[in-house]
Amino acid sequence: MLDTYNRKINYLRISVTDRCNLRCRYCMPEEGITKLEHDEILSLEDIVRLVRVGAGIGIRKIRLTGGEPLIRRHITQLIAGIREIPEIDDIAITTNGVLFCSMAEELKAAGLDRVNFSLDTMVAEKFEFITRRDHRTEVKKAIFKALELGLDPVKINTVAIKGFNDDEILAFAKLAYDFPLHIRFIEFMPIGDLLFWSQDRMISSEQIKERIEQRYELTPTKLSKGSGPAVYFKLSGGQGTIGFITPMSHKFCSECNRLRLTAEGKLRGCLYDKREIDLKAALESKSSDEDLKKLFIQAISLKPSEHHMNEGWGKDNLRKMSQIGG
Ligand SMILES: Nc1nc2c(ncn2[C@@H]2O[C@H](COP(=O)(O)OP(=O)(O)OP(=O)(O)O)[C@@H](O)[C@H]2O)c(=O)[nH]1
Ligand SMILES: C[S@@+](CC[C@H](N)C(=O)[O-])C[C@H]1O[C@@H](n2cnc3c(N)ncnc32)[C@H](O)[C@@H]1O
Ligand code: SF4
Ligand code: SF4
């Protein structure tokens, strides 16, 4: 379905939990965030029903995120339920990877197509600093396990933070050169209660690209799967790609194709817009599929033309990244 600005909306990102087994400094305080109770979040059956309704208005691609999606109980059942919806042609997760190895085969058998891992540093002490946990080895194993299982393409999300990981830009590029991995540098966004964010910690994708081009030749390319916001480049002679996600330096809102469902069942038209439609309340008041469909259409009609993160520098968003689903 097209929105007010003629954008085709076909991608639903679902936060399946607001909880997490890491505590990335830019995302959560040590004590965690809201910790919703079980009856405050959508049930798996409700999520499958909402995806079916979404498919009726043109949703084709689903991403499960959070918080950490792999700590949601019975996540494989959820994937299997979504897999049965014939219109859905891509089911992906975004995960920190800590629990992935122990669940990988099950996830694939349930119908998972592919996975994006988050990894901001390859240095043990820095990993422990940024995530406040010591799980780097599990994440590394998870990335290679996904390659081994053929969950193609395997993407890595790296939030670029000046003074923290800008000294690892070439090391990440080498990873994409040596392995069929797609490393995406994400510009640091002022979201949530700005736990670690500051304007001088931002690095633009342009600066990162210049640094990589000192060592590697980059040529524009496209990936077979993933109509997400990244712009990709092949590394000449290498196996993988480098991607740039540029919400701050080059907004990609004019191509935005997504809706977001929070763990509490609120449907959002934009990562950075407070307006939400309460689907959980609608489910509790026994709304029909037709009523739910109308609410999806309403959420699409509320999508803004673009975000305004650089104006209030993040002070205007009530929800945290882990609640909205990244
Ligand atoms: N501002 C903004 N940032 C986004 C949006 N979608 C994704 N991002 C950023 O990009 C990061 C990576 O997103 P992923 O969860 O891996 O999803 P994706 O990039 O859509 O995935 P692919 O389908 O594989 O391309 C997110 O955590 C956000 O930081 C968006 O719509 N707006
Ligand atoms: C909120 S997490 C949820 C999924 C999962 N726990 C993970 O880390 O992959 C999704 C993504 O959002 C990114 N993210 C969180 N806060 C961010 C910020 N302020 N700016 C840019 N990306 C951010 C994380 O690095 C991660 O890649
Ligand atoms: S970025 Fe992902 S892994 Fe890190 S604290 Fe947030 S939800 Fe957890
Ligand atoms: S900031 Fe909002 S409008 Fe822009 S791409 Fe992201 S979700 Fe879409």
PDB file of N, CA and C and ligand atoms in Angstrom, residues 17-28 65-69 94-98 118 120 130-131 159 321-323, ligand 3:
ATOM      1  N   THR A  17      10.222  -8.213  22.409  1.00  0.00           N
ATOM      2  CA  THR A  17      10.420  -8.006  23.841  1.00  0.00           C
ATOM      3  C   THR A  17      11.207  -6.720  24.033  1.00  0.00           C
ATOM      4  N   ASP A  18      11.002  -6.069  25.181  1.00  0.00           N
ATOM      5  CA  ASP A  18      11.810  -4.875  25.471  1.00  0.00           C
ATOM      6  C   ASP A  18      13.019  -5.262  26.323  1.00  0.00           C
ATOM      7  N   ARG A  19      13.119  -6.545  26.691  1.00  0.00           N
ATOM      8  CA  ARG A  19      14.222  -6.966  27.566  1.00  0.00           C
ATOM      9  C   ARG A  19      15.451  -7.365  26.764  1.00  0.00           C
ATOM     10  N   CYS A  20      16.585  -7.422  27.456  1.00  0.00           N
ATOM     11  CA  CYS A  20      17.803  -7.789  26.743  1.00  0.00           C
ATOM     12  C   CYS A  20      18.795  -8.442  27.694  1.00  0.00           C
ATOM     13  N   ASN A  21      19.673  -9.283  27.122  1.00  0.00           N
ATOM     14  CA  ASN A  21      20.722  -9.914  27.918  1.00  0.00           C
ATOM     15  C   ASN A  21      22.043  -9.137  27.836  1.00  0.00           C
ATOM     16  N   LEU A  22      22.074  -8.019  27.112  1.00  0.00           N
ATOM     17  CA  LEU A  22      23.218  -7.112  27.139  1.00  0.00           C
ATOM     18  C   LEU A  22      22.726  -5.757  27.655  1.00  0.00           C
ATOM     19  N   ARG A  23      23.656  -4.866  27.873  1.00  0.00           N
ATOM     20  CA  ARG A  23      23.303  -3.525  28.356  1.00  0.00           C
ATOM     21  C   ARG A  23      24.135  -2.488  27.606  1.00  0.00           C
ATOM     22  N   CYS A  24      24.001  -2.461  26.292  1.00  0.00           N
ATOM     23  CA  CYS A  24      24.818  -1.525  25.514  1.00  0.00           C
ATOM     24  C   CYS A  24      24.631  -0.110  26.068  1.00  0.00           C
ATOM     25  N   ARG A  25      25.730   0.568  26.254  1.00  0.00           N
ATOM     26  CA  ARG A  25      25.694   1.849  26.969  1.00  0.00           C
ATOM     27  C   ARG A  25      24.822   2.880  26.281  1.00  0.00           C
ATOM     28  N   TYR A  26      24.708   2.800  24.941  1.00  0.00           N
ATOM     29  CA  TYR A  26      23.905   3.802  24.245  1.00  0.00           C
ATOM     30  C   TYR A  26      22.439   3.422  24.207  1.00  0.00           C
ATOM     31  N   CYS A  27      22.125   2.230  24.719  1.00  0.00           N
ATOM     32  CA  CYS A  27      20.750   1.724  24.559  1.00  0.00           C
ATOM     33  C   CYS A  27      20.024   1.560  25.887  1.00  0.00           C
ATOM     34  N   MET A  28      20.732   1.059  26.904  1.00  0.00           N
ATOM     35  CA  MET A  28      20.065   0.755  28.187  1.00  0.00           C
ATOM     36  C   MET A  28      20.956   1.068  29.373  1.00  0.00           C
ATOM     37  N   THR A  65      12.800  -8.054  16.187  1.00  0.00           N
ATOM     38  CA  THR A  65      13.875  -7.349  16.848  1.00  0.00           C
ATOM     39  C   THR A  65      13.435  -7.092  18.289  1.00  0.00           C
ATOM     40  N   GLY A  66      14.044  -6.122  18.949  1.00  0.00           N
ATOM     41  CA  GLY A  66      13.675  -5.873  20.340  1.00  0.00           C
ATOM     42  C   GLY A  66      14.390  -4.646  20.855  1.00  0.00           C
ATOM     43  N   GLY A  67      14.698  -4.760  22.070  1.00  0.00           N
ATOM     44  CA  GLY A  67      15.241  -5.740  22.990  1.00  0.00           C
ATOM     45  C   GLY A  67      15.943  -6.866  22.229  1.00  0.00           C
ATOM     46  N   GLU A  68      16.147  -7.937  22.915  1.00  0.00           N
ATOM     47  CA  GLU A  68      16.823  -9.063  22.258  1.00  0.00           C
ATOM     48  C   GLU A  68      15.795 -10.128  21.880  1.00  0.00           C
ATOM     49  N   PRO A  69      15.545 -10.300  20.586  1.00  0.00           N
ATOM     50  CA  PRO A  69      14.469 -11.218  20.171  1.00  0.00           C
ATOM     51  C   PRO A  69      14.695 -12.672  20.606  1.00  0.00           C
ATOM     52  N   THR A  94      17.067  -9.279  13.908  1.00  0.00           N
ATOM     53  CA  THR A  94      18.226  -8.462  14.293  1.00  0.00           C
ATOM     54  C   THR A  94      18.533  -8.843  15.727  1.00  0.00           C
ATOM     55  N   THR A  95      19.747  -9.346  15.958  1.00  0.00           N
ATOM     56  CA  THR A  95      20.082  -9.901  17.265  1.00  0.00           C
ATOM     57  C   THR A  95      21.490  -9.521  17.685  1.00  0.00           C
ATOM     58  N   ASN A  96      21.715  -9.559  19.006  1.00  0.00           N
ATOM     59  CA  ASN A  96      23.094  -9.375  19.472  1.00  0.00           C
ATOM     60  C   ASN A  96      23.891 -10.668  19.341  1.00  0.00           C
ATOM     61  N   GLY A  97      23.248 -11.769  19.013  1.00  0.00           N
ATOM     62  CA  GLY A  97      23.941 -13.016  18.678  1.00  0.00           C
ATOM     63  C   GLY A  97      24.323 -13.887  19.859  1.00  0.00           C
ATOM     64  N   VAL A  98      24.158 -13.392  21.084  1.00  0.00           N
ATOM     65  CA  VAL A  98      24.660 -14.142  22.248  1.00  0.00           C
ATOM     66  C   VAL A  98      24.053 -15.552  22.316  1.00  0.00           C
ATOM     67  N   SER A 118      24.481  -7.549  15.647  1.00  0.00           N
ATOM     68  CA  SER A 118      25.044  -6.258  16.058  1.00  0.00           C
ATOM     69  C   SER A 118      26.387  -6.500  16.725  1.00  0.00           C
ATOM     70  N   ASP A 120      29.754  -3.971  17.705  1.00  0.00           N
ATOM     71  CA  ASP A 120      30.358  -2.638  17.598  1.00  0.00           C
ATOM     72  C   ASP A 120      31.864  -2.668  17.705  1.00  0.00           C
ATOM     73  N   ILE A 130      31.340  -1.698  26.233  1.00  0.00           N
ATOM     74  CA  ILE A 130      30.152  -1.123  25.577  1.00  0.00           C
ATOM     75  C   ILE A 130      28.882  -1.907  25.912  1.00  0.00           C
ATOM     76  N   THR A 131      29.003  -3.241  26.057  1.00  0.00           N
ATOM     77  CA  THR A 131      27.792  -4.050  26.329  1.00  0.00           C
ATOM     78  C   THR A 131      27.613  -4.331  27.818  1.00  0.00           C
ATOM     79  N   VAL A 159      27.499   0.302  15.088  1.00  0.00           N
ATOM     80  CA  VAL A 159      27.228   1.726  15.321  1.00  0.00           C
ATOM     81  C   VAL A 159      28.587   2.427  15.416  1.00  0.00           C
ATOM     82  N   MET A 321      15.133   2.903  22.050  1.00  0.00           N
ATOM     83  CA  MET A 321      15.370   2.040  20.892  1.00  0.00           C
ATOM     84  C   MET A 321      14.894   0.597  21.163  1.00  0.00           C
ATOM     85  N   SER A 322      15.153   0.098  22.365  1.00  0.00           N
ATOM     86  CA  SER A 322      14.807  -1.299  22.668  1.00  0.00           C
ATOM     87  C   SER A 322      13.295  -1.490  22.727  1.00  0.00           C
ATOM     88  N   GLN A 323      12.557  -0.411  23.002  1.00  0.00           N
ATOM     89  CA  GLN A 323      11.100  -0.537  23.048  1.00  0.00           C
ATOM     90  C   GLN A 323      10.498  -0.457  21.647  1.00  0.00           C
TER      91      GLN A 323
HETATM   92  S1  SF4 B   3      21.438  -2.575  21.304  1.00  0.00           S
HETATM   93 FE1  SF4 B   3      20.421  -4.561  21.294  1.00  0.00          FE
HETATM   94  S2  SF4 B   3      21.878  -5.803  22.465  1.00  0.00           S
HETATM   95 FE2  SF4 B   3      22.405  -3.759  22.964  1.00  0.00          FE
HETATM   96  S3  SF4 B   3      21.233  -3.305  24.835  1.00  0.00           S
HETATM   97 FE3  SF4 B   3      20.053  -2.566  23.066  1.00  0.00          FE
HETATM   98  S4  SF4 B   3      18.653  -4.203  22.661  1.00  0.00           S
HETATM   99 FE4  SF4 B   3      20.325  -5.061  23.895  1.00  0.00          FE
END
